[in-house]
Amino acid sequence: GAGLPAIFGVGLLAYSTGAGNTEADGTEHAPNPVLKYLGVLLFLLIGWVILTAVFWIARTTIIDHFGVDLFPFMPK
């Protein structure tokens, strides 16, 4: 239950830290592209899991209407 929100939070933290920023006192932190790409990768992972879950829930309807079994290795 809490795994996907935790991964999203880590991705958000990595992306925002990787973007660099300016503090209130004027000091600047340089961008870190590795953290930025890690954040994007984690966002893509979350999107893939959500999309797969929607397809899993609708799998029998997809098979019935389109004749395509997206999960042929799993029982119906």
CSV table of C-alpha atoms in Angstrom, one decimal:
chain,number,residue,atom,x,y,z
A,1,GLY,CA,0.0,0.0,0.0
A,2,ALA,CA,2.7,2.5,0.8
A,3,GLY,CA,5.4,1.4,-1.6
A,4,LEU,CA,4.3,3.4,-4.7
A,5,PRO,CA,3.8,6.7,-2.8
A,6,ALA,CA,7.2,6.2,-1.2
A,7,ILE,CA,8.9,5.6,-4.6
A,8,PHE,CA,7.1,8.7,-5.9
A,9,GLY,CA,8.3,10.7,-2.9
A,10,VAL,CA,11.9,9.6,-3.5
A,11,GLY,CA,11.6,10.4,-7.2
A,12,LEU,CA,10.3,13.9,-6.3
A,13,LEU,CA,13.1,14.5,-3.9
A,14,ALA,CA,15.7,13.3,-6.4
A,15,TYR,CA,14.3,15.4,-9.2
A,16,SER,CA,14.0,18.5,-7.2
A,17,THR,CA,17.5,18.1,-5.7
A,18,GLY,CA,18.9,17.4,-9.1
A,19,ALA,CA,17.4,20.6,-10.5
A,20,GLY,CA,19.6,22.8,-8.3
A,21,ASN,CA,18.3,25.8,-6.5
A,22,THR,CA,19.1,29.2,-5.0
A,23,GLU,CA,18.8,29.6,-1.2
A,24,ALA,CA,17.3,32.6,0.5
A,25,ASP,CA,20.8,33.9,1.4
A,26,GLY,CA,21.9,33.8,-2.3
A,27,THR,CA,24.0,30.7,-2.3
A,28,GLU,CA,23.4,28.5,-5.3
A,29,HIS,CA,23.4,24.7,-5.6
A,30,ALA,CA,24.6,23.3,-8.9
A,31,PRO,CA,22.2,21.0,-10.8
A,32,ASN,CA,22.9,17.3,-10.6
A,33,PRO,CA,21.8,15.5,-13.8
A,34,VAL,CA,22.2,12.0,-12.3
A,35,LEU,CA,19.6,12.8,-9.6
A,36,LYS,CA,17.4,14.5,-12.1
A,37,TYR,CA,17.4,11.4,-14.4
A,38,LEU,CA,16.9,9.1,-11.4
A,39,GLY,CA,13.8,11.1,-10.5
A,40,VAL,CA,12.5,10.8,-14.1
A,41,LEU,CA,13.2,7.1,-14.1
A,42,LEU,CA,11.2,6.6,-10.9
A,43,PHE,CA,8.3,8.6,-12.3
A,44,LEU,CA,8.3,6.4,-15.4
A,45,LEU,CA,8.4,3.3,-13.2
A,46,ILE,CA,5.3,4.6,-11.3
A,47,GLY,CA,3.5,5.3,-14.6
A,48,TRP,CA,4.3,1.9,-15.9
A,49,VAL,CA,3.0,0.2,-12.7
A,50,ILE,CA,-0.2,2.2,-12.8
A,51,LEU,CA,-0.8,1.5,-16.5
A,52,THR,CA,-0.1,-2.2,-16.0
A,53,ALA,CA,-2.6,-2.3,-13.1
A,54,VAL,CA,-5.3,-0.6,-15.3
A,55,PHE,CA,-4.7,-3.1,-18.1
A,56,TRP,CA,-4.7,-6.0,-15.5
A,57,ILE,CA,-8.1,-4.9,-14.2
A,58,ALA,CA,-9.6,-4.5,-17.6
A,59,ARG,CA,-7.9,-7.6,-19.2
A,60,THR,CA,-11.1,-9.6,-19.7
A,61,THR,CA,-12.8,-6.7,-21.3
A,62,ILE,CA,-9.8,-6.1,-23.6
A,63,ILE,CA,-9.8,-9.8,-24.6
A,64,ASP,CA,-13.5,-9.8,-25.2
A,65,HIS,CA,-13.6,-6.6,-27.3
A,66,PHE,CA,-10.2,-6.7,-29.1
A,67,GLY,CA,-9.2,-10.4,-28.9
A,68,VAL,CA,-5.8,-9.4,-27.5
A,69,ASP,CA,-4.5,-11.1,-24.4
A,70,LEU,CA,-2.0,-8.7,-22.8
A,71,PHE,CA,-1.1,-11.2,-20.1
A,72,PRO,CA,-1.0,-14.6,-21.9
A,73,PHE,CA,1.2,-16.2,-19.1
A,74,MET,CA,-1.4,-15.5,-16.4
A,75,PRO,CA,-4.6,-17.4,-15.8
A,76,LYS,CA,-7.9,-15.6,-16.7
